[in-house]
Coordinates of C-alpha atoms in Angstrom, one line a residue:
M22 CA 23.0 -11.7 -36.5
P23 CA 23.7 -14.9 -34.5
L24 CA 27.0 -15.1 -32.6
N25 CA 28.6 -17.6 -34.9
A26 CA 28.0 -15.3 -37.9
L27 CA 30.6 -12.7 -36.8
P28 CA 34.2 -13.1 -38.0
L29 CA 36.5 -14.0 -35.2
N30 CA 38.8 -11.1 -35.9
A31 CA 35.9 -8.8 -35.0
L32 CA 35.9 -10.0 -31.4
P33 CA 38.2 -9.4 -28.4
C34 CA 40.6 -12.3 -27.7
S35 CA 38.6 -13.5 -24.6
L36 CA 35.3 -13.4 -26.5
R37 CA 36.8 -15.2 -29.5
L38 CA 37.8 -18.0 -27.3
S39 CA 34.4 -18.1 -25.8
R40 CA 32.9 -18.2 -29.4
L41 CA 35.1 -21.1 -30.3
L42 CA 34.1 -23.0 -27.1
L43 CA 30.4 -22.2 -27.9
S44 CA 30.8 -23.5 -31.4
F45 CA 32.6 -26.6 -30.2
S46 CA 29.8 -27.2 -27.7
C47 CA 27.2 -26.9 -30.4
F48 CA 29.2 -29.3 -32.6
L49 CA 29.4 -31.9 -29.7
A50 CA 25.6 -31.4 -29.2
L51 CA 25.1 -32.3 -32.8
L52 CA 27.2 -35.4 -32.6
G53 CA 25.6 -36.5 -29.3
P54 CA 22.2 -38.3 -29.2
A55 CA 19.3 -35.8 -29.4
R56 CA 16.5 -36.2 -26.9
A57 CA 13.1 -34.7 -26.1
S58 CA 13.0 -31.8 -23.6
T59 CA 11.7 -32.0 -20.2
A60 CA 10.2 -29.2 -18.1
N61 CA 13.4 -29.1 -16.0
D62 CA 15.6 -28.8 -19.2
V63 CA 13.6 -25.9 -20.6
G64 CA 13.4 -24.3 -17.2
S65 CA 17.1 -24.4 -16.7
A66 CA 17.6 -22.8 -20.1
N67 CA 15.1 -20.1 -19.4
S68 CA 16.8 -19.4 -16.1
L69 CA 20.1 -18.9 -17.8
L70 CA 18.4 -16.8 -20.5
G71 CA 16.8 -14.7 -17.8
R72 CA 20.1 -13.8 -16.2
A73 CA 21.6 -13.1 -19.6
E74 CA 18.7 -10.8 -20.5
V75 CA 19.2 -8.7 -17.4
N76 CA 22.9 -8.1 -18.2
L77 CA 22.1 -7.4 -21.9
Q78 CA 19.4 -5.0 -21.0
L79 CA 21.7 -3.1 -18.6
V80 CA 24.3 -2.8 -21.3
D81 CA 21.8 -1.8 -23.9
G82 CA 20.5 0.9 -21.6
N83 CA 24.0 2.3 -21.2
I84 CA 25.5 2.0 -24.7
G85 CA 22.7 0.9 -27.0
H86 CA 22.6 4.4 -28.5
F87 CA 26.4 4.7 -29.1
T88 CA 27.6 5.1 -32.6
K89 CA 31.2 4.4 -31.8
P90 CA 32.9 2.2 -29.2
P91 CA 32.7 3.7 -25.7
T92 CA 35.8 4.2 -23.5
G93 CA 36.7 4.2 -19.9
S94 CA 34.5 2.7 -17.1
V95 CA 31.5 2.5 -19.4
A96 CA 33.3 0.2 -21.8
K97 CA 34.8 -1.9 -19.0
L98 CA 31.5 -2.4 -17.2
G99 CA 29.9 -3.2 -20.5
R100 CA 32.5 -5.8 -21.4
L101 CA 32.2 -7.4 -17.9
R102 CA 28.4 -7.7 -18.2
L103 CA 28.6 -8.9 -21.8
S104 CA 31.1 -11.6 -20.7
Q105 CA 28.6 -12.7 -18.0
A106 CA 25.8 -12.7 -20.5
L107 CA 27.9 -14.8 -22.9
G108 CA 28.5 -17.4 -20.3
D109 CA 24.7 -17.8 -19.7
L110 CA 24.0 -17.8 -23.4
E111 CA 26.5 -20.6 -23.9
G112 CA 24.9 -22.7 -21.2
A113 CA 21.4 -22.1 -22.6
D114 CA 22.5 -22.9 -26.1
K115 CA 24.1 -26.2 -25.0
I116 CA 20.9 -27.3 -23.3
L117 CA 18.6 -26.3 -26.2
A118 CA 20.9 -27.8 -28.9
A119 CA 20.5 -31.2 -27.2
L120 CA 16.7 -31.2 -27.3
T121 CA 14.4 -32.2 -30.1
G122 CA 11.0 -31.2 -28.9
G123 CA 8.7 -30.7 -25.9
E124 CA 6.6 -28.0 -24.2
G125 CA 8.2 -24.6 -24.2
L126 CA 11.2 -25.5 -26.4
A127 CA 10.1 -23.3 -29.3
E128 CA 9.6 -20.3 -27.1
A129 CA 12.9 -20.8 -25.3
R130 CA 14.7 -21.0 -28.7
A131 CA 13.0 -17.8 -29.8
R132 CA 14.0 -16.2 -26.6
Y133 CA 17.6 -17.4 -27.1
A134 CA 17.6 -16.0 -30.7
A135 CA 16.4 -12.6 -29.5
A136 CA 19.1 -12.5 -26.7
D137 CA 21.8 -13.6 -29.2
T138 CA 20.8 -10.8 -31.6
L139 CA 21.0 -8.2 -28.9
Y140 CA 24.4 -9.6 -27.8
T141 CA 25.7 -9.3 -31.3
K142 CA 24.5 -5.7 -31.5
L143 CA 26.1 -4.7 -28.2
D144 CA 29.3 -6.6 -28.9
G145 CA 29.6 -4.8 -32.2
I146 CA 29.2 -1.4 -30.4
L147 CA 31.9 -2.3 -27.9
T148 CA 34.4 -3.7 -30.4
G149 CA 33.7 -1.4 -33.3
P150 CA 33.4 -2.4 -37.0
P151 CA 36.1 -4.7 -38.3
P152 CA 39.0 -3.0 -40.1
A153 CA 38.2 -2.2 -43.8
P154 CA 40.3 -4.4 -46.2
V155 CA 43.2 -2.6 -47.7
P156 CA 42.7 -2.5 -51.5
V157 CA 45.5 -4.1 -53.6
P158 CA 46.7 -1.6 -56.2
K159 CA 46.3 -2.7 -59.7
P160 CA 49.6 -3.1 -61.6
V161 CA 50.3 -0.2 -63.9
P162 CA 51.8 -1.3 -67.3
E163 CA 55.3 -0.1 -67.9
P164 CA 55.8 1.9 -71.1
E165 CA 57.9 0.6 -73.9
P166 CA 61.5 1.7 -73.6
G167 CA 62.4 4.6 -75.9
P168 CA 65.4 6.8 -76.4
D169 CA 66.5 8.7 -73.3
P170 CA 65.5 12.3 -73.6
E171 CA 68.5 13.3 -71.5
P172 CA 71.7 11.4 -70.8
E173 CA 72.2 10.3 -67.2
P174 CA 74.4 12.6 -65.2
A175 CA 77.9 11.5 -64.6
P176 CA 78.3 9.7 -61.3
G177 CA 79.5 11.8 -58.4
P178 CA 82.5 11.0 -56.2
Q179 CA 82.2 7.7 -54.4
P180 CA 83.2 7.2 -50.8
K181 CA 86.5 5.7 -50.1
P182 CA 86.5 2.0 -49.2
D183 CA 87.8 2.7 -45.7
E184 CA 85.0 5.2 -44.9
P185 CA 81.7 3.3 -44.1
A186 CA 78.4 5.0 -44.8
P187 CA 76.7 6.6 -41.7
E188 CA 74.0 4.4 -40.1
E189 CA 70.7 5.5 -38.5
P190 CA 70.8 5.5 -34.7
V191 CA 68.9 2.5 -33.2
V192 CA 66.3 3.5 -30.4
E193 CA 65.4 0.6 -28.2
A194 CA 61.7 0.5 -26.9
P195 CA 61.4 1.0 -23.1
Q196 CA 61.2 -2.4 -21.4
P197 CA 58.7 -2.9 -18.6
A198 CA 60.2 -3.1 -15.1
R199 CA 61.1 -6.6 -14.2
T200 CA 58.8 -8.2 -11.6
V201 CA 60.3 -9.6 -8.5
R202 CA 59.3 -12.2 -6.0
L203 CA 58.0 -10.6 -2.8
G204 CA 59.8 -11.5 0.3
Y205 CA 58.8 -11.3 4.0
P206 CA 57.1 -9.2 5.3
H207 CA 55.8 -7.8 1.9
A208 CA 54.4 -11.2 0.9
D209 CA 52.4 -11.4 4.1
S210 CA 51.1 -7.9 3.6
F211 CA 50.2 -8.6 0.0
K212 CA 48.4 -11.8 1.0
S213 CA 46.3 -9.7 3.5
S214 CA 45.5 -7.1 0.9
L215 CA 44.4 -9.8 -1.6
F216 CA 42.1 -11.3 1.0
T217 CA 40.5 -7.9 1.5
L218 CA 40.4 -7.3 -2.2
R219 CA 38.5 -10.5 -2.7
R220 CA 36.0 -9.4 -0.1
V221 CA 35.6 -6.1 -2.0
E222 CA 35.1 -7.9 -5.3
G223 CA 32.5 -10.2 -3.7
D224 CA 30.6 -7.4 -2.2
R225 CA 30.9 -5.4 -5.4
N226 CA 29.4 -8.4 -7.3
G227 CA 26.4 -8.5 -4.9
I228 CA 25.8 -4.8 -5.4
L229 CA 26.0 -5.1 -9.2
Q230 CA 23.6 -8.1 -9.1
L231 CA 21.1 -6.1 -7.1
W232 CA 21.5 -3.2 -9.5
A233 CA 20.7 -5.6 -12.4
E234 CA 17.6 -6.8 -10.6
L235 CA 16.3 -3.3 -9.8
L236 CA 17.1 -1.4 -12.9
P237 CA 14.4 -3.0 -15.1
V238 CA 11.6 -2.2 -12.6
Q239 CA 9.4 0.2 -14.5
D240 CA 8.2 2.2 -11.4
Q241 CA 11.5 2.8 -9.6
L242 CA 9.7 4.4 -6.7
S243 CA 8.0 1.1 -6.0
I244 CA 11.4 -0.4 -5.0
N245 CA 11.5 -1.0 -1.3
H246 CA 13.6 1.6 0.4
R247 CA 15.3 -1.0 2.6
K248 CA 17.0 -2.5 -0.5
T249 CA 18.4 0.9 -1.6
S250 CA 19.4 1.9 1.9
G251 CA 21.1 -1.4 2.4
A252 CA 22.9 -1.0 -1.0
V253 CA 24.1 2.5 -0.1
A254 CA 25.4 1.3 3.2
S255 CA 27.1 -1.7 1.5
I256 CA 28.7 0.6 -1.1
T257 CA 30.0 2.9 1.6
E258 CA 31.5 0.0 3.6
T259 CA 32.9 -1.7 0.5
M260 CA 34.6 1.6 -0.6
R261 CA 36.1 1.8 2.9
Q262 CA 37.4 -1.7 2.6
A263 CA 38.8 -0.8 -0.9
G264 CA 40.6 2.1 0.8
F265 CA 42.3 -0.4 3.1
V266 CA 43.4 -2.4 0.1
K267 CA 44.8 0.8 -1.5
D268 CA 46.8 1.6 1.6
G269 CA 48.1 -2.0 1.9
L270 CA 49.2 -2.1 -1.7
A271 CA 51.0 1.3 -1.3
K272 CA 53.4 -0.3 1.2
I273 CA 54.4 -3.1 -1.3
P274 CA 56.9 -2.8 -4.1
S275 CA 54.9 -2.0 -7.3
N276 CA 57.0 -4.4 -9.3
G277 CA 56.2 -7.3 -7.0
E278 CA 54.6 -10.4 -8.6
G279 CA 50.8 -9.8 -9.0
V280 CA 50.8 -6.3 -7.5
A281 CA 50.1 -4.6 -10.9
E282 CA 47.1 -7.0 -11.4
A283 CA 45.9 -6.3 -7.9
Y284 CA 45.9 -2.5 -8.7
E285 CA 43.9 -3.1 -11.9
R286 CA 41.4 -5.3 -10.0
L287 CA 41.0 -2.6 -7.3
A288 CA 40.6 0.2 -9.9
E289 CA 37.9 -1.8 -11.7
A290 CA 36.1 -2.5 -8.4
N291 CA 36.2 1.2 -7.5
R292 CA 34.8 2.2 -10.9
N293 CA 32.0 -0.3 -10.5
L294 CA 31.2 0.9 -7.0
S295 CA 31.2 4.5 -8.2
D296 CA 28.8 3.6 -11.0
A297 CA 26.5 1.8 -8.6
Q298 CA 26.6 4.6 -6.1
A299 CA 25.5 7.0 -8.9
Y300 CA 22.4 4.8 -9.3
F301 CA 21.6 3.9 -5.7
A302 CA 22.3 7.1 -3.8
P303 CA 19.8 9.5 -5.6
L304 CA 17.2 6.7 -5.8
N305 CA 17.5 6.1 -2.1
D306 CA 17.2 9.8 -1.3
R307 CA 14.0 9.9 -3.3
L308 CA 12.5 6.9 -1.6
L309 CA 13.4 8.2 1.9
A310 CA 11.7 11.5 1.0
L311 CA 8.7 9.6 -0.2
I312 CA 8.2 8.0 3.2
N313 CA 9.1 11.0 5.3
M314 CA 6.1 11.5 7.6
A315 CA 6.6 15.2 7.5
N316 CA 5.0 15.0 4.0
Y317 CA 1.9 13.4 5.5
P318 CA 0.6 15.9 8.2
E319 CA -2.9 14.4 8.2
F320 CA -1.9 10.8 8.7
Q321 CA -2.8 10.4 12.3
N322 CA -6.2 12.1 11.8
D323 CA -7.0 10.0 8.8
L324 CA -5.9 6.8 10.5
K325 CA -8.1 7.7 13.6
R326 CA -11.1 8.3 11.4
L327 CA -10.7 5.1 9.4
R328 CA -10.4 3.1 12.7
E329 CA -13.6 4.7 14.1
L330 CA -15.4 4.1 10.8
S331 CA -14.3 0.5 11.0
T332 CA -15.5 0.2 14.6
S333 CA -19.0 1.3 13.6
Y334 CA -19.5 -1.9 11.6
R335 CA -18.3 -4.3 14.3
N336 CA -20.7 -6.8 16.0
P337 CA -23.5 -6.4 13.3
D338 CA -25.8 -8.9 15.0
Y339 CA -25.7 -6.9 18.2
L340 CA -26.2 -3.6 16.4
F341 CA -29.2 -4.9 14.4
R342 CA -31.0 -6.3 17.5
E343 CA -29.9 -4.0 20.3
Q344 CA -28.7 -0.7 18.8
R345 CA -30.7 -0.2 15.7
S346 CA -30.3 3.6 15.7
Q347 CA -26.5 3.1 15.5
A348 CA -27.0 0.5 12.8
A349 CA -29.1 3.0 10.9
D350 CA -26.4 5.6 11.2
A351 CA -23.8 3.2 10.0
L352 CA -25.9 2.2 7.0
G353 CA -26.2 5.8 6.0
Q354 CA -22.4 6.1 5.8
V355 CA -21.7 2.9 3.8
E356 CA -20.9 4.5 0.5
P357 CA -19.1 7.6 1.8
S358 CA -16.9 5.4 4.1
K359 CA -16.1 3.1 1.1
A360 CA -14.9 6.2 -0.9
E361 CA -12.9 7.4 2.1
R362 CA -11.1 4.0 2.4
L363 CA -10.2 4.2 -1.3
R364 CA -9.0 7.8 -0.9
L365 CA -6.7 7.0 2.0
A366 CA -5.4 3.9 0.2
E367 CA -4.4 6.2 -2.7
V368 CA -3.0 9.0 -0.6
Y369 CA -0.8 6.7 1.5
S370 CA -0.1 4.1 -1.2
R371 CA 3.6 4.7 -1.1
L372 CA 3.7 4.1 2.7
I373 CA 1.8 0.8 2.2
E374 CA 4.0 -0.2 -0.7
Q375 CA 7.2 0.6 1.2
E376 CA 6.0 -1.4 4.2
T377 CA 6.6 1.4 6.7
D378 CA 5.2 1.1 10.2
Q379 CA 2.6 3.7 9.3
G380 CA 1.7 2.0 6.0
D381 CA 1.3 -1.3 7.9
Q382 CA -1.0 0.3 10.4
L383 CA -3.2 1.9 7.7
E384 CA -3.3 -1.3 5.6
A385 CA -4.3 -3.4 8.6
T386 CA -7.0 -0.9 9.5
A387 CA -8.3 -0.8 5.9
N388 CA -8.4 -4.6 5.8
G389 CA -10.3 -4.7 9.1
F390 CA -12.7 -2.1 7.7
L391 CA -13.3 -4.2 4.6
S392 CA -14.0 -7.4 6.4
G393 CA -16.1 -5.7 9.1
Q394 CA -18.2 -3.8 6.6
A395 CA -18.7 -6.9 4.5
A396 CA -20.1 -8.8 7.5
F397 CA -22.3 -5.8 8.4
L398 CA -23.8 -5.6 5.0
A399 CA -24.4 -9.4 5.0
A400 CA -26.3 -9.0 8.3
A401 CA -28.2 -6.0 6.9
E402 CA -29.4 -8.2 4.0
E403 CA -30.5 -10.9 6.4
Q404 CA -32.4 -8.3 8.4
R405 CA -34.0 -6.9 5.2
Q406 CA -35.4 -10.3 4.4
A407 CA -36.4 -11.3 7.9
L408 CA -37.9 -8.1 9.4
P409 CA -41.2 -8.0 7.5
A410 CA -42.3 -11.4 8.8
E411 CA -40.8 -10.7 12.3
I412 CA -42.7 -7.4 12.6
R413 CA -46.0 -8.9 11.4
S414 CA -45.6 -11.7 14.0
D415 CA -44.9 -9.1 16.7
L416 CA -48.0 -7.1 15.7
A417 CA -50.2 -10.2 15.9
K418 CA -49.0 -11.0 19.4
L419 CA -49.4 -7.4 20.5
G420 CA -53.0 -7.3 19.1
E421 CA -53.8 -10.4 21.2
T422 CA -52.2 -8.9 24.3
A423 CA -54.2 -5.6 23.9
A424 CA -57.5 -7.5 23.3
E425 CA -56.9 -9.6 26.4
A426 CA -56.1 -6.5 28.5
V427 CA -59.4 -4.8 27.4
K428 CA -61.4 -8.0 28.0
N429 CA -60.0 -8.6 31.5
Q430 CA -59.9 -4.9 32.4
Q431 CA -56.2 -4.8 33.0
P432 CA -55.1 -1.2 32.5
M433 CA -51.5 -1.8 33.7
W434 CA -50.8 -3.7 30.5
F435 CA -51.3 -0.4 28.6
T436 CA -48.8 1.4 30.9
G437 CA -46.1 -1.2 30.9
G438 CA -45.9 -4.2 28.5
I439 CA -47.9 -2.9 25.6
P440 CA -46.1 0.4 25.1
Q441 CA -42.8 -1.4 25.5
Q442 CA -43.7 -4.0 22.8
L443 CA -44.9 -1.2 20.6
A444 CA -41.6 0.7 20.9
W445 CA -39.7 -2.4 19.9
I446 CA -42.0 -2.9 16.8
E447 CA -41.6 0.8 15.8
D448 CA -37.8 0.4 16.2
K449 CA -37.8 -2.6 13.8
A450 CA -40.1 -0.7 11.4
T451 CA -37.7 2.2 11.3
M452 CA -34.8 -0.1 10.6
L453 CA -36.7 -1.8 7.8
A454 CA -37.5 1.6 6.3
V455 CA -33.8 2.3 6.1
L456 CA -33.0 -1.1 4.7
D457 CA -35.8 -1.3 2.2
P458 CA -37.4 2.2 1.6
S459 CA -39.8 1.1 -1.1
G460 CA -40.5 -2.5 0.0
S461 CA -41.3 -1.5 3.6
Q462 CA -44.4 0.6 2.9
N463 CA -47.0 -2.0 3.5
V464 CA -45.4 -3.1 6.8
I465 CA -45.2 0.6 7.9
K466 CA -49.0 0.9 7.2
E467 CA -49.7 -2.1 9.3
V468 CA -47.7 -0.7 12.2
E469 CA -49.6 2.6 12.0
A470 CA -52.9 0.7 11.9
M471 CA -51.9 -1.2 15.1
K472 CA -51.0 2.1 16.8
A473 CA -54.5 3.5 16.0
S474 CA -56.1 0.4 17.3
L475 CA -54.1 0.5 20.6
R476 CA -55.1 4.1 21.1
A477 CA -58.8 3.2 20.7
Q478 CA -58.4 0.3 23.1
A479 CA -56.5 2.4 25.6
D480 CA -59.2 5.0 25.5
S481 CA -61.8 2.4 26.5
L482 CA -59.7 1.9 29.7
K483 CA -58.5 5.5 30.0
E484 CA -59.8 6.2 33.5
L485 CA -58.4 3.0 34.8
I486 CA -55.1 3.6 33.1
I487 CA -54.7 7.1 34.5
R488 CA -55.5 5.8 38.0
Q489 CA -52.7 3.2 37.7
N490 CA -50.1 5.5 36.3
R491 CA -47.2 6.2 38.7
L492 CA -44.7 9.0 39.0
P493 CA -41.5 8.1 37.1
S494 CA -38.4 7.1 39.1
D495 CA -35.6 9.6 39.7
G496 CA -32.1 8.1 39.5
Y497 CA -29.7 10.8 38.1
T498 CA -27.5 12.6 40.6
G499 CA -24.8 14.1 38.4
Q500 CA -23.2 17.5 39.1
D501 CA -24.9 19.0 36.1
R502 CA -28.4 17.9 37.2
E503 CA -29.6 21.5 37.8
A504 CA -28.2 22.7 34.4
V505 CA -29.9 19.7 32.6
I506 CA -33.2 20.5 34.3
A507 CA -32.9 24.2 33.3
V508 CA -32.3 23.2 29.6
A509 CA -35.4 20.9 29.7
I510 CA -37.6 23.6 31.2
D511 CA -36.4 26.1 28.6
A512 CA -37.1 23.7 25.8
W513 CA -40.7 23.1 27.0
K514 CA -41.3 26.9 27.3
H515 CA -41.0 27.1 23.5
Q516 CA -44.0 24.8 23.4
E517 CA -46.0 26.1 26.3
A518 CA -45.1 29.6 27.5
E519 CA -47.0 29.4 30.8
F520 CA -47.2 26.1 32.7
E521 CA -47.1 24.9 36.3
L522 CA -44.2 22.6 37.0
L523 CA -45.1 20.1 39.7
A524 CA -42.1 17.8 39.7
V525 CA -39.0 16.8 37.7
R526 CA -37.7 13.2 37.3
I527 CA -34.6 11.9 35.5
P528 CA -35.1 8.1 35.5
V529 CA -31.7 6.9 34.3
E530 CA -28.5 7.2 36.3
A531 CA -26.1 8.3 33.5
W532 CA -25.9 9.9 30.1
A533 CA -26.0 7.7 27.0
R534 CA -23.0 8.7 24.8
N535 CA -22.7 8.0 21.1
T536 CA -19.9 8.8 18.7
N537 CA -19.8 8.5 15.0
W538 CA -18.6 10.0 11.7
S539 CA -20.9 11.5 9.1
S540 CA -20.0 12.8 5.6
S541 CA -21.6 15.8 4.0
N542 CA -20.6 17.1 0.6
G543 CA -17.3 15.2 0.7
T544 CA -16.4 16.5 4.2
W545 CA -16.2 14.3 7.3
Y546 CA -17.6 15.5 10.6
F547 CA -17.1 13.8 14.0
N548 CA -20.2 13.5 16.2
D549 CA -19.8 13.0 19.9
V550 CA -23.1 13.5 21.7
S551 CA -24.6 12.3 24.9
T552 CA -28.4 12.2 25.7
L553 CA -30.4 12.2 28.9
Q554 CA -34.2 12.2 29.2
V555 CA -35.8 14.6 31.7
R556 CA -39.5 14.1 32.7
L557 CA -41.3 17.3 33.5
I558 CA -44.5 16.7 35.4
V559 CA -46.7 19.7 34.6
A560 CA -50.3 20.6 35.7
D561 CA -53.1 19.6 33.3
K562 CA -55.0 22.9 32.7
A563 CA -58.0 21.0 31.4
N564 CA -58.3 18.9 34.6
P565 CA -57.0 20.2 38.0
D566 CA -57.0 16.6 39.4
Q567 CA -54.5 15.5 36.8
A568 CA -50.9 16.1 35.7
I569 CA -49.1 15.4 32.4
D570 CA -45.8 13.7 31.9
R571 CA -43.7 15.7 29.4
P572 CA -40.5 13.9 28.3
I573 CA -37.7 16.1 27.1
N574 CA -34.5 14.6 25.5
V575 CA -31.5 16.7 26.4
R576 CA -28.5 16.4 24.1
K577 CA -25.0 17.4 25.1
D578 CA -22.5 18.1 22.3
H579 CA -19.0 17.3 23.4
Q580 CA -17.6 18.8 20.2
A581 CA -19.1 22.2 21.1
G582 CA -17.9 22.6 24.7
D583 CA -20.6 20.3 26.2
S584 CA -23.3 22.7 25.1
M585 CA -26.8 21.3 25.7
I586 CA -30.1 21.6 23.9
G587 CA -33.5 20.2 24.9
V588 CA -35.9 18.5 22.4
P589 CA -39.5 17.6 23.5
M590 CA -40.7 14.1 22.4
R591 CA -44.1 15.6 21.7
S592 CA -45.3 19.0 20.7
F593 CA -47.9 20.8 22.8
D594 CA -50.7 20.3 20.3
E595 CA -50.2 16.5 19.8
A596 CA -52.9 14.1 21.2
L597 CA -51.8 12.4 24.4
Q598 CA -52.0 8.8 25.4
P599 CA -53.6 7.7 28.7
S600 CA -50.2 6.5 29.8
E601 CA -49.0 10.2 29.8
Y602 CA -51.5 11.3 32.5
L603 CA -51.4 10.7 36.2
L604 CA -53.4 11.9 39.2
R605 CA -51.9 14.9 41.0
D606 CA -52.4 13.2 44.4
K607 CA -49.6 10.7 43.3
I608 CA -47.1 13.5 43.0
K609 CA -45.1 13.6 46.2

């Protein structure tokens, strides 16, 4: 039912006056010149309607289910908000009544009608139904006069003229205490109390406005805890200020001018603050519990893992050209790492949503992971497309180099440049097999054919190559050198039980350390391994004038107490290349 459909006697006095003013504004709007709406006009009306809707929804949530008028603070708070909503509805109606057409006008009017209907419903709950009309009794026809069945009794004795009849005692209604003008110093004290009271009411209004904004939020736990903590602190301080007002008023005569009204205003403010505290305090407790880091014992470990996963995708150009084994490891973890990022975003969603320091750290790391992985995958696609042609070009150059070495009888090329170039080609082929398992088969076959060709060409210069081979350099002087050599010797004993060790060389000066994460069956494992290559120079049992270079890769696992294991590059029964032999007389 629209506002102007209710009888005025069904409304409180203040609301009836507002209704008359609203009707008068509509009347003036009809008399004034109508005009087309503009975006600003409709926007202003919608802004007013939005504020009205917030207040109406708050009241509807509190009393919408009541079947009789509420009492106490619920009724007073409802009337306060309905009054605020009515003011906004009046403004919106005045704007909309003056418009004749334009974009959004129909929607705004429909919105106004819905708000007006809700207002009428809530106002009816607060004020109760109008009093039922008192039925007018129908006149009963008097019977025709007939003979008296009994004669009237004789009149009794009448009072004497000088004795007046007794009168009912008159009871006067109690009169309210007469208000008095406050004098000094009470007037000064009252002025100070009113100043503080206005501050209390202003802060109260801000708290109620925040409550009105937050209550419609569907997921209350998504509200930022800083807002609720601030509101709780503000309520506490405002209640403290209200206590000062109470103490100040207690020192002033209660019948002073304006004192009773000040008490009423203070009581209303205290009721509002108590109602707001009943909303904000428990919600704030829940939000603070939600971001309590004691509830997230694995946060630091999860954040560390996500950071390290993110690091594995940095500098993709460098990885794909200089550290292809690391790039291959990272490619193998793309899907598990994506799933891990999503899992962590879900587990710690409230910390991110609440903008805590920990949530900000995780969100920044997750964003860095996303951008880094996207750049890595883009570089991987470029490599997938470019590597086949690049490998074939390298194979062609390598074939020309090997043919020239055989033609010019240059065995050193087969102990230096050619093996090195072949290692680079094999590295690229391995990378291509990871990037494109099915599409790389032909290229892999071409690499294997080149390796067979190089073996045949090297065999034609075998004697010359063996004469040119030199003892590897020896650059490692670490404190664990003897332990590393013992591990390498033990590893080769599993290939050849009896052998004559002629020399040991460790060409590099330091361990190569690599750390990464790997996922297996949904569980993440951190790998921290260093490698060092040991070259065991052993006697060639088939030729007493020769020795064989046996490379052993020693791995040190830092996650297992720096335990070491040796892995031979070739098994004992594999065919050897001429570059793996050297003359014994060169071992010094």
